[in-house]
Every structure is written in structure tokens, then in C-alpha cells.
Amino acid sequence: NAGVTQTPKFRVLKTGQSMTLLCAQDMNHEYMYWYRQDPGMGLRLIHYSVGEGTTAKGEVPDGYNVSRLKKQNFLLGLESAAPSQTSVYFCASSYSPLDSFGFKAFFGQGTRLTVV
Amino acid sequence: GENVEQHPSTLSVQEGDSAVIKCTYSDSASNYFPWYKQELGKRPQLIIDIRSNVGEKKDQRIAVTLNKTAKHFSLHITETQPEDSAVYFCAASIRANAGGTSYGKLTFGQGTILTVHP
């Protein structure tokens, strides 16, 4: 049981290049999230998914796209990278029973992306 | 939307002292409040959480208190140890709906860098 796994762990991109970050979870969680972490700003939600085939925008979605073709995978894409997207990206997943008022989120190990 | 403010941004204590981190939230509908610990270069890990129908929860040296009226909650660490040094994040979860599905949407505070000196 690996939990939540992100690939790659590190990446350097040139401005204008594209890339895809992969998040995989083996806990059969319905909900998956992409956050970015910047100094002094905590974790900000980029996009999320409440189930296979569904995606929705979070707080800071501009410049990113996502897809959830399989329940266990959540992909984050940067079509044309910009220096402002230099950050540490975390994927998370959670299971929330329908009668629960909250959820526990499990995070991946992070991807450090630098755009030059 | 929800807004979570966390203070202080940095906290330095001596080993054995207590540490307190405070968070306030804006949306009275928030009903779940987890705390995460993130060691340098590692992923955030859930250390304790509290639901809106509870005022206090303890787990060994850590405790969380919630004041719904004032919309603030706090993390208390007693008998601090050097291995407690990390960044701590509070968060507030509000039930949201997307496509007819209910889920919890987390908003994080800005984080507190805790340093425990031996």
C-alpha cells in the first residue's frame, strides 16, 4: 500500500514548455486534489475531483488543467509554463463517507517545479 | 469563500516548554479543523483534527481547542522536543457541493515554523 505517489519529484522547465504531473493513489479514494505551496502562503487549492471523470476549479486554477480518467489517477497539466508557476505541488486524496462532515486528506511527497 | 488566518508565522521555544499556534476562520459553516505537520522537504502529515461538535481533543502531548463562537481554534504542544520542529498548518473544512456530490473543501492557514531548541 503506497498511499499517494507523485511523479516526478523534481523538474526544471523553460518558460513556455508544457508538462504533466501525475498523482496516483491506491486507497480507493473518491476525492483527489492538487495544491501548490509557496512560502508564507500555505497550501492553495488549484483543482480538485470528486470522482472519476469529474474535475472542478479551486482557488488558483489559471494556467493549469487536470484530468481524472481513472479513479486512482489525477493529472495536473501546465500547457505553457511561466516563472510564476515555480512552486512545490502537492497532490492529496481523501475518502469522505456521505454522512461525514469532514474528511482526512493524505498527501503525496510533493513535486518541486522550477520554471526559468 | 473561507479564509483562515494563522499566527504566529514563526515560533521559537526551548525544549520542554509549551507551544501554542492559533488560527481563525471566517465561515461559520466550517465544521472540521485538521492540523498538519510538515517536516523539511516532506509531505504534510495529519497530526490531530477536531470536529465542530467538540470543544477540545487531546492526543498525548498535543491538543486542539475550538471556540465556534469566536471562530478560532488552537494547537497546543506540551513538553516540546527537538523533533517537534517543523512547519504546522491549520485548516478549516466546509461542506461543499460539486455536481450533486457533497465533499469537504479544505482551506489552509499560512503555516507556522516551529523551532524547538535543545
Coordinates of N, CA and C in Angstrom, one line a residue:
Chain A
N1 N 0.8 -1.2 0.0 CA 0.0 0.0 0.0 C 0.9 1.2 0.0
A2 N 1.0 1.9 -1.2 CA 1.9 3.0 -1.3 C 1.3 4.3 -0.8
G3 N 0.0 4.4 -0.7 CA -0.7 5.7 -0.4 C -0.8 6.6 -1.6
V4 N -0.3 7.8 -1.5 CA -0.3 8.7 -2.6 C 1.1 9.0 -3.2
T5 N 1.2 8.7 -4.4 CA 2.5 8.8 -5.1 C 2.5 9.9 -6.2
Q6 N 3.5 10.8 -6.2 CA 3.6 11.8 -7.2 C 4.8 11.6 -8.1
T7 N 4.7 11.8 -9.4 CA 5.9 11.8 -10.2 C 5.7 13.0 -11.2
P8 N 6.9 13.7 -11.5 CA 8.2 13.4 -10.9 C 8.3 14.1 -9.6
K9 N 9.5 14.0 -8.9 CA 9.8 14.6 -7.7 C 10.4 16.0 -7.9
F10 N 11.1 16.2 -9.0 CA 11.7 17.5 -9.3 C 11.6 17.7 -10.8
R11 N 11.5 18.9 -11.2 CA 11.5 19.2 -12.6 C 11.9 20.7 -12.8
V12 N 12.7 20.9 -13.9 CA 13.0 22.3 -14.3 C 12.5 22.5 -15.7
L13 N 11.7 23.5 -15.9 CA 11.1 23.8 -17.2 C 11.6 25.2 -17.7
K14 N 11.6 25.3 -19.0 CA 11.8 26.7 -19.5 C 10.4 27.3 -19.8
T15 N 10.4 28.6 -19.7 CA 9.2 29.3 -19.9 C 8.6 28.9 -21.3
G16 N 7.3 28.6 -21.2 CA 6.6 28.2 -22.5 C 6.5 26.7 -22.7
Q17 N 7.3 25.9 -21.9 CA 7.2 24.5 -22.1 C 6.0 23.9 -21.4
S18 N 5.6 22.7 -21.7 CA 4.5 22.1 -21.1 C 5.0 20.8 -20.3
M19 N 4.2 20.4 -19.4 CA 4.5 19.2 -18.7 C 3.2 18.7 -17.9
T20 N 3.2 17.4 -17.5 CA 2.2 16.8 -16.8 C 2.7 16.2 -15.5
L21 N 2.1 16.5 -14.4 CA 2.4 15.9 -13.1 C 1.3 14.8 -12.9
L22 N 1.8 13.6 -12.4 CA 0.9 12.5 -12.2 C 0.8 12.2 -10.7
C23 N -0.4 12.0 -10.3 CA -0.7 11.6 -8.9 C -1.5 10.3 -9.0
A24 N -1.0 9.3 -8.2 CA -1.6 8.0 -8.1 C -1.9 7.7 -6.7
Q25 N -3.1 7.1 -6.4 CA -3.4 6.7 -5.0 C -4.0 5.3 -5.1
D26 N -3.6 4.5 -4.1 CA -4.1 3.1 -4.1 C -5.0 2.8 -2.9
M27 N -5.7 3.8 -2.5 CA -6.6 3.7 -1.3 C -8.0 3.7 -1.7
N28 N -8.3 3.7 -3.0 CA -9.7 3.7 -3.5 C -10.5 5.0 -3.0
H29 N -9.7 6.1 -2.9 CA -10.4 7.3 -2.5 C -11.1 7.9 -3.7
E30 N -12.3 8.5 -3.3 CA -13.1 9.2 -4.4 C -12.5 10.6 -4.7
Y31 N -12.0 11.3 -3.7 CA -11.7 12.7 -3.8 C -10.2 12.9 -4.0
M32 N -9.8 13.7 -5.0 CA -8.4 14.0 -5.2 C -8.2 15.5 -5.4
Y33 N -7.0 16.0 -5.0 CA -6.8 17.4 -5.0 C -5.4 17.8 -5.5
W34 N -5.2 18.9 -6.1 CA -3.9 19.4 -6.4 C -3.7 20.8 -5.7
Y35 N -2.7 20.9 -4.9 CA -2.3 22.1 -4.2 C -1.0 22.6 -4.7
R36 N -0.8 23.9 -4.5 CA 0.6 24.4 -4.7 C 1.0 25.1 -3.4
Q37 N 2.2 25.0 -3.0 CA 2.7 25.5 -1.8 C 3.8 26.5 -2.0
D38 N 3.6 27.8 -1.6 CA 4.5 28.9 -1.8 C 4.8 29.4 -0.4
P39 N 6.1 29.9 -0.2 CA 6.5 30.5 1.1 C 5.5 31.5 1.6
G40 N 5.1 31.3 2.9 CA 4.2 32.3 3.5 C 2.8 32.3 3.1
M41 N 2.4 31.3 2.2 CA 1.0 31.3 1.7 C 0.3 30.0 1.9
G42 N 0.9 29.1 2.7 CA 0.3 27.9 2.9 C 0.1 27.0 1.7
L43 N -1.0 26.2 1.7 CA -1.3 25.4 0.6 C -2.6 26.0 -0.1
R44 N -2.5 26.2 -1.4 CA -3.7 26.7 -2.1 C -4.2 25.7 -3.1
L45 N -5.5 25.6 -3.2 CA -6.1 24.5 -4.0 C -6.1 25.0 -5.5
I46 N -5.6 24.2 -6.3 CA -5.6 24.5 -7.8 C -6.8 23.9 -8.4
H47 N -7.0 22.6 -8.4 CA -8.1 21.9 -9.0 C -8.4 20.7 -8.1
Y48 N -9.6 20.2 -8.2 CA -10.0 19.0 -7.4 C -10.9 18.1 -8.2
S49 N -11.1 16.9 -7.7 CA -12.0 16.0 -8.4 C -12.8 15.2 -7.3
V50 N -14.1 15.1 -7.5 CA -14.9 14.4 -6.6 C -15.2 13.0 -7.1
G51 N -14.6 12.6 -8.1 CA -14.8 11.2 -8.6 C -14.3 11.1 -10.0
E52 N -14.2 9.8 -10.5 CA -13.7 9.5 -11.8 C -14.5 10.3 -12.8
G53 N -13.8 11.0 -13.8 CA -14.4 11.7 -14.8 C -14.9 13.1 -14.5
T54 N -14.7 13.5 -13.2 CA -15.1 14.9 -12.8 C -13.9 15.7 -12.4
T55 N -13.9 17.0 -12.7 CA -12.9 17.9 -12.2 C -13.6 19.3 -11.9
A56 N -13.0 20.1 -11.1 CA -13.5 21.4 -10.8 C -12.4 22.3 -10.4
K57 N -12.6 23.6 -10.5 CA -11.6 24.6 -10.2 C -11.5 24.9 -8.7
G58 N -10.3 25.1 -8.2 CA -10.1 25.6 -6.9 C -9.8 27.1 -6.8
E59 N -9.0 27.5 -5.9 CA -8.7 28.9 -5.7 C -7.8 29.5 -6.8
V60 N -6.8 28.8 -7.3 CA -5.9 29.3 -8.2 C -5.7 28.4 -9.4
P61 N -6.8 28.3 -10.3 CA -6.8 27.3 -11.4 C -6.1 27.8 -12.7
D62 N -5.9 29.2 -12.8 CA -5.4 29.7 -14.0 C -4.0 29.2 -14.4
G63 N -3.9 28.7 -15.7 CA -2.6 28.2 -16.2 C -2.5 26.7 -16.0
Y64 N -3.5 26.1 -15.4 CA -3.4 24.6 -15.1 C -4.7 23.9 -15.7
N65 N -4.5 22.7 -16.1 CA -5.6 21.8 -16.4 C -5.4 20.5 -15.8
V66 N -6.5 19.8 -15.6 CA -6.5 18.5 -14.9 C -7.4 17.5 -15.6
S67 N -7.1 16.2 -15.3 CA -7.9 15.2 -15.8 C -8.0 14.0 -14.8
R68 N -9.1 13.3 -14.8 CA -9.3 12.2 -13.9 C -10.0 11.1 -14.7
L69 N -9.2 10.5 -15.6 CA -9.8 9.4 -16.4 C -10.0 8.1 -15.7
K70 N -9.1 7.9 -14.7 CA -9.2 6.7 -13.9 C -9.3 7.2 -12.4
K71 N -10.0 6.4 -11.6 CA -10.3 6.8 -10.2 C -9.0 7.0 -9.5
Q72 N -7.9 6.1 -9.8 CA -6.7 6.2 -9.0 C -5.7 7.3 -9.4
N73 N -6.0 7.9 -10.5 CA -5.0 8.9 -11.1 C -5.6 10.2 -11.3
F74 N -4.8 11.3 -10.9 CA -5.2 12.6 -11.1 C -4.1 13.4 -11.7
L75 N -4.2 13.9 -12.9 CA -3.1 14.5 -13.7 C -3.3 16.0 -13.6
L76 N -2.1 16.7 -13.4 CA -2.1 18.2 -13.5 C -1.2 18.6 -14.6
G77 N -1.8 19.4 -15.5 CA -1.0 19.8 -16.7 C -0.7 21.3 -16.7
L78 N 0.5 21.6 -17.2 CA 0.8 23.0 -17.4 C 1.0 23.1 -18.9
E79 N 0.2 23.9 -19.6 CA 0.3 23.9 -21.1 C 1.4 24.8 -21.5
S80 N 1.7 25.9 -20.8 CA 2.7 26.9 -21.2 C 3.3 27.5 -19.9
A81 N 4.3 26.9 -19.4 CA 4.8 27.2 -18.1 C 5.3 28.6 -18.0
A82 N 5.1 29.2 -16.8 CA 5.5 30.6 -16.5 C 6.3 30.6 -15.2
P83 N 7.2 31.5 -15.1 CA 8.0 31.6 -13.8 C 7.1 31.7 -12.6
S84 N 5.9 32.3 -12.7 CA 5.0 32.4 -11.5 C 4.5 31.0 -11.1
Q85 N 4.7 30.0 -11.9 CA 4.3 28.6 -11.5 C 5.4 27.8 -10.8
T86 N 6.5 28.5 -10.6 CA 7.6 27.9 -9.8 C 7.0 27.7 -8.4
S87 N 7.0 26.4 -7.9 CA 6.3 26.1 -6.6 C 6.6 24.7 -6.3
V88 N 6.1 24.3 -5.1 CA 6.1 22.9 -4.8 C 4.6 22.5 -4.9
Y89 N 4.4 21.4 -5.6 CA 3.0 20.9 -5.9 C 2.7 19.7 -5.1
F90 N 1.6 19.7 -4.4 CA 1.2 18.5 -3.6 C -0.1 18.0 -4.1
C91 N -0.2 16.7 -4.3 CA -1.5 16.0 -4.6 C -2.0 15.5 -3.2
A92 N -3.3 15.4 -3.1 CA -3.9 14.8 -1.9 C -5.1 14.0 -2.3
S93 N -5.4 13.0 -1.5 CA -6.7 12.3 -1.7 C -7.4 12.0 -0.4
S94 N -8.7 11.8 -0.5 CA -9.4 11.6 0.7 C -10.6 10.7 0.5
Y95 N -11.1 10.1 1.6 CA -12.3 9.3 1.5 C -13.3 10.0 2.4
S96 N -14.4 10.4 2.0 CA -15.4 11.0 2.8 C -16.7 10.3 2.7
P97 N -17.1 9.6 3.8 CA -18.4 9.0 3.8 C -19.5 10.0 3.6
L98 N -20.6 9.6 3.1 CA -21.7 10.5 2.8 C -22.2 11.2 4.0
D99 N -22.1 10.4 5.2 CA -22.6 11.0 6.4 C -21.6 11.7 7.3
S100 N -20.4 12.0 6.7 CA -19.4 12.6 7.4 C -19.4 14.1 7.2
F101 N -19.0 14.9 8.2 CA -18.9 16.3 8.0 C -17.5 16.8 7.7
G102 N -16.6 15.9 7.4 CA -15.3 16.3 7.2 C -14.5 15.1 6.5
F103 N -13.3 15.3 6.3 CA -12.5 14.2 5.7 C -11.1 14.3 6.1
K104 N -10.3 13.2 6.0 CA -8.9 13.2 6.2 C -8.2 13.2 4.9
A105 N -7.3 14.1 4.7 CA -6.6 14.2 3.4 C -5.2 13.6 3.6
F106 N -4.8 12.8 2.6 CA -3.5 12.2 2.6 C -2.7 12.8 1.5
F107 N -1.5 13.2 1.8 CA -0.7 13.9 0.7 C 0.4 13.1 0.1
G108 N 0.7 13.4 -1.1 CA 1.8 12.8 -1.8 C 3.1 13.5 -1.3
Q109 N 4.2 13.1 -1.8 CA 5.5 13.6 -1.3 C 5.9 14.9 -1.9
G110 N 5.2 15.4 -2.9 CA 5.4 16.7 -3.5 C 6.3 16.7 -4.7
T111 N 6.1 17.7 -5.6 CA 6.9 17.9 -6.8 C 7.4 19.3 -6.8
R112 N 8.8 19.4 -6.8 CA 9.4 20.8 -6.8 C 9.6 21.2 -8.2
L113 N 8.8 22.2 -8.7 CA 8.9 22.6 -10.1 C 9.5 24.0 -10.1
T114 N 10.5 24.1 -11.0 CA 11.2 25.4 -11.2 C 11.0 25.8 -12.7
V115 N 10.5 27.0 -13.0 CA 10.3 27.5 -14.3 C 11.3 28.6 -14.5
V116 N 12.2 28.5 -15.5 CA 13.2 29.5 -15.7 C 13.0 30.3 -17.0
Chain B
G1 N -15.5 33.1 0.0 CA -15.1 31.8 0.4 C -14.5 31.9 1.8
E2 N -14.1 30.7 2.3 CA -13.4 30.6 3.6 C -12.1 31.3 3.6
N3 N -11.7 31.9 4.7 CA -10.4 32.5 4.9 C -9.9 32.0 6.2
V4 N -8.6 31.5 6.3 CA -8.0 31.0 7.5 C -6.8 31.8 7.8
E5 N -6.7 32.4 8.9 CA -5.5 33.2 9.3 C -4.8 32.4 10.4
Q6 N -3.5 32.3 10.3 CA -2.7 31.5 11.3 C -1.6 32.4 11.9
H7 N -1.4 32.3 13.2 CA -0.4 33.1 13.9 C 0.2 32.3 15.1
P8 N 1.5 32.4 15.4 CA 2.4 33.3 14.7 C 3.0 32.7 13.4
S9 N 3.7 33.4 12.6 CA 4.3 32.8 11.4 C 5.6 32.0 11.8
T10 N 6.3 32.4 12.9 CA 7.4 31.7 13.4 C 7.3 31.6 14.9
L11 N 7.8 30.5 15.5 CA 7.7 30.3 16.9 C 8.9 29.6 17.4
S12 N 9.6 30.1 18.3 CA 10.8 29.5 18.8 C 10.7 29.3 20.3
V13 N 10.9 28.0 20.8 CA 10.8 27.7 22.2 C 11.9 26.8 22.6
Q14 N 12.1 26.7 23.9 CA 13.1 25.8 24.5 C 12.5 24.5 24.7
E15 N 13.3 23.5 24.6 CA 12.9 22.1 24.8 C 12.2 22.0 26.2
G16 N 11.0 21.4 26.2 CA 10.3 21.2 27.5 C 9.2 22.3 27.6
D17 N 9.3 23.4 26.9 CA 8.3 24.4 27.0 C 7.1 24.0 26.2
S18 N 6.0 24.8 26.4 CA 4.8 24.6 25.6 C 4.8 25.5 24.4
A19 N 4.1 25.1 23.3 CA 3.9 25.9 22.1 C 2.4 26.0 21.8
V20 N 2.0 27.2 21.4 CA 0.6 27.4 21.1 C 0.5 28.1 19.7
I21 N -0.2 27.5 18.8 CA -0.4 28.1 17.5 C -1.9 28.4 17.3
K22 N -2.3 29.6 16.9 CA -3.7 29.9 16.8 C -4.2 30.2 15.4
C23 N -5.4 29.8 15.1 CA -6.0 30.1 13.8 C -7.4 30.6 13.9
T24 N -7.8 31.5 13.0 CA -9.1 32.0 13.0 C -9.7 31.7 11.6
Y25 N -11.0 31.5 11.5 CA -11.6 31.2 10.3 C -12.8 32.2 10.1
S26 N -13.2 32.3 8.8 CA -14.2 33.3 8.5 C -15.6 32.7 8.4
D27 N -15.8 31.5 7.9 CA -17.1 31.0 7.5 C -17.6 30.1 8.7
S28 N -18.7 30.5 9.3 CA -19.2 29.8 10.4 C -19.8 28.4 10.0
A29 N -19.9 28.2 8.7 CA -20.3 26.8 8.3 C -19.2 25.8 8.3
S30 N -18.0 26.2 8.5 CA -16.8 25.3 8.6 C -17.1 24.3 9.8
N31 N -16.8 23.1 9.5 CA -17.2 22.1 10.6 C -16.1 21.0 10.9
Y32 N -14.9 21.2 10.3 CA -13.9 20.2 10.5 C -12.5 21.0 10.5
F33 N -11.7 20.7 11.5 CA -10.5 21.5 11.6 C -9.3 20.6 11.9
P34 N -8.5 20.3 10.8 CA -7.3 19.4 11.0 C -6.1 20.3 11.1
W35 N -5.1 19.7 11.7 CA -3.8 20.3 11.8 C -2.8 19.3 11.2
Y36 N -1.9 19.9 10.4 CA -0.9 19.1 9.7 C 0.5 19.6 10.1
K37 N 1.4 18.6 10.1 CA 2.8 18.9 10.4 C 3.6 18.5 9.2
Q38 N 4.5 19.5 8.8 CA 5.3 19.2 7.6 C 6.8 19.4 8.0
E39 N 7.5 18.4 8.0 CA 9.0 18.4 8.2 C 9.7 18.9 6.9
L40 N 10.9 19.4 7.0 CA 11.6 20.0 5.9 C 11.7 19.0 4.7
G41 N 11.2 19.4 3.6 CA 11.3 18.5 2.4 C 10.3 17.4 2.4
K42 N 9.4 17.3 3.3 CA 8.5 16.2 3.4 C 7.0 16.6 3.1
R43 N 6.2 15.6 3.1 CA 4.8 15.9 2.8 C 4.1 16.3 4.1
P44 N 3.0 17.1 4.0 CA 2.2 17.4 5.2 C 1.6 16.1 5.8
Q45 N 1.6 15.9 7.1 CA 1.0 14.8 7.7 C 0.0 15.2 8.8
L46 N -1.2 14.6 8.7 CA -2.2 14.9 9.7 C -1.8 14.5 11.1
I47 N -1.8 15.4 12.1 CA -1.4 15.1 13.4 C -2.6 15.1 14.4
I48 N -3.6 15.9 14.2 CA -4.8 15.9 15.0 C -5.9 16.6 14.3
D49 N -7.1 16.3 14.6 CA -8.2 17.1 14.0 C -9.4 17.2 15.0
I50 N -10.3 18.1 14.7 CA -11.4 18.3 15.6 C -12.6 18.6 14.8
R51 N -13.7 18.1 15.2 CA -15.0 18.4 14.5 C -15.8 19.5 15.3
S52 N -16.7 20.1 14.6 CA -17.3 21.3 15.2 C -18.2 21.0 16.4
N53 N -18.5 19.7 16.6 CA -19.4 19.4 17.8 C -18.6 19.1 19.0
V54 N -17.3 19.3 18.9 CA -16.4 19.0 20.0 C -15.6 20.3 20.4
G55 N -15.3 20.5 21.7 CA -14.6 21.7 22.1 C -13.1 21.5 22.2
E56 N -12.7 20.3 22.6 CA -11.3 20.0 22.8 C -11.0 18.6 22.5
K57 N -9.8 18.3 22.1 CA -9.4 17.0 21.8 C -7.9 16.9 22.1
K58 N -7.5 15.8 22.8 CA -6.1 15.6 23.2 C -5.6 14.3 22.6
D59 N -4.3 14.3 22.3 CA -3.6 13.0 21.9 C -2.2 13.2 22.4
Q60 N -1.9 12.6 23.5 CA -0.6 12.6 24.2 C -0.2 14.0 24.4
R61 N 0.9 14.5 23.8 CA 1.4 15.8 24.0 C 0.7 16.9 23.2
I62 N -0.2 16.6 22.3 CA -0.8 17.6 21.5 C -2.3 17.7 21.8
A63 N -2.8 18.9 21.7 CA -4.3 19.1 22.0 C -4.7 20.2 21.0
V64 N -6.0 20.2 20.7 CA -6.6 21.2 19.9 C -7.9 21.7 20.6
T65 N -8.1 23.0 20.6 CA -9.3 23.5 21.2 C -10.0 24.3 20.1
L66 N -11.3 24.4 20.2 CA -12.1 25.0 19.2 C -13.1 25.9 19.9
N67 N -13.2 27.2 19.5 CA -14.2 28.1 20.0 C -15.1 28.5 18.8
K68 N -16.2 27.9 18.6 CA -17.0 28.2 17.5 C -17.6 29.6 17.5
T69 N -17.9 30.1 18.7 CA -18.5 31.4 18.8 C -17.5 32.5 18.2
A70 N -16.3 32.3 18.7 CA -15.2 33.3 18.2 C -14.6 32.9 16.9
K71 N -14.9 31.8 16.4 CA -14.4 31.2 15.2 C -12.9 31.2 15.2
H72 N -12.3 30.6 16.3 CA -10.9 30.3 16.3 C -10.6 29.0 17.0
F73 N -9.5 28.4 16.6 CA -9.0 27.1 17.1 C -7.5 27.2 17.3
S74 N -7.0 26.4 18.2 CA -5.6 26.4 18.6 C -5.0 25.1 18.7
L75 N -3.7 25.0 18.4 CA -2.9 23.8 18.6 C -2.0 24.0 19.8
H76 N -2.0 23.1 20.8 CA -1.2 23.2 21.9 C -0.2 22.0 22.0
I77 N 1.0 22.2 22.0 CA 2.0 21.2 22.2 C 2.7 21.3 23.5
T78 N 2.7 20.3 24.4 CA 3.3 20.4 25.7 C 4.6 19.6 25.7
E79 N 5.5 20.0 26.6 CA 6.8 19.3 26.7 C 7.5 19.1 25.3
T80 N 7.7 20.2 24.7 CA 8.2 20.2 23.3 C 9.6 19.5 23.2
Q81 N 9.8 18.8 22.1 CA 11.1 18.1 21.9 C 11.6 18.6 20.5
P82 N 12.9 18.5 20.3 CA 13.5 19.0 19.1 C 12.8 18.4 17.8
E83 N 12.4 17.2 17.9 CA 11.7 16.5 16.8 C 10.3 17.1 16.5
D84 N 9.9 18.0 17.4 CA 8.6 18.7 17.1 C 8.9 19.9 16.1
S85 N 10.1 20.2 15.9 CA 10.5 21.3 14.9 C 10.0 21.0 13.5
A86 N 9.2 21.9 13.0 CA 8.5 21.6 11.7 C 7.7 22.8 11.3
V87 N 7.0 22.8 10.2 CA 6.0 23.8 9.8 C 4.6 23.1 10.2
Y88 N 3.8 23.9 10.9 CA 2.5 23.4 11.2 C 1.4 24.2 10.5
F89 N 0.5 23.5 9.9 CA -0.6 24.2 9.2 C -1.9 23.8 9.8
C90 N -2.8 24.8 10.0 CA -4.1 24.6 10.4 C -5.0 24.6 9.1
A91 N -6.2 24.1 9.2 CA -7.1 24.1 8.0 C -8.5 24.1 8.5
A92 N -9.4 24.6 7.7 CA -10.8 24.5 8.0 C -11.5 23.9 6.8
S93 N -12.5 23.1 7.1 CA -13.2 22.4 6.0 C -14.6 22.8 6.1
I94 N -15.2 23.1 4.9 CA -16.6 23.4 4.8 C -17.2 22.4 3.8
R95 N -18.4 22.0 4.1 CA -19.0 21.1 3.2 C -19.4 21.9 2.0
A96 N -19.0 21.3 0.8 CA -19.3 22.0 -0.5 C -20.0 20.9 -1.4
N97 N -20.5 21.4 -2.4 CA -21.2 20.5 -3.4 C -20.6 20.7 -4.8
A98 N -20.4 19.6 -5.5 CA -20.0 19.7 -6.9 C -20.6 18.6 -7.7
G99 N -21.4 19.0 -8.6 CA -22.1 18.0 -9.5 C -23.0 17.1 -8.7
G100 N -23.6 17.7 -7.6 CA -24.5 16.9 -6.8 C -23.8 16.0 -5.8
T101 N -22.5 16.1 -5.7 CA -21.7 15.3 -4.7 C -21.3 16.2 -3.6
S102 N -21.5 15.7 -2.3 CA -21.0 16.5 -1.2 C -19.6 16.1 -0.8
Y103 N -18.8 17.0 -0.5 CA -17.4 16.7 -0.1 C -16.9 17.8 0.9
G104 N -15.8 17.6 1.5 CA -15.2 18.6 2.4 C -14.1 19.4 1.7
K105 N -14.2 20.7 1.6 CA -13.2 21.5 0.9 C -12.3 22.2 2.0
L106 N -11.0 21.9 2.0 CA -10.0 22.4 2.9 C -9.5 23.7 2.5
T107 N -9.4 24.7 3.5 CA -8.7 25.9 3.3 C -7.6 25.9 4.3
F108 N -6.4 26.2 3.9 CA -5.2 26.1 4.8 C -4.8 27.5 5.3
G109 N -4.3 27.6 6.6 CA -3.6 28.7 7.0 C -2.2 28.8 6.4
Q110 N -1.5 29.9 6.7 CA -0.3 30.2 6.1 C 0.9 29.4 6.6
G111 N 0.7 28.8 7.7 CA 1.8 28.0 8.3 C 2.5 28.7 9.4
T112 N 3.0 27.9 10.4 CA 3.9 28.4 11.5 C 5.1 27.5 11.5
I113 N 6.3 28.2 11.4 CA 7.6 27.5 11.6 C 7.9 27.4 13.0
L114 N 7.8 26.2 13.6 CA 8.2 26.0 15.0 C 9.6 25.4 15.1
T115 N 10.4 26.1 15.9 CA 11.7 25.6 16.2 C 11.8 25.4 17.7
V116 N 12.3 24.1 18.0 CA 12.4 23.8 19.4 C 13.9 23.6 19.7
H117 N 14.5 24.5 20.5 CA 15.9 24.5 20.8 C 16.2 23.5 21.9
P118 N 17.3 22.6 21.8 CA 17.6 21.7 22.8 C 18.2 22.4 24.1

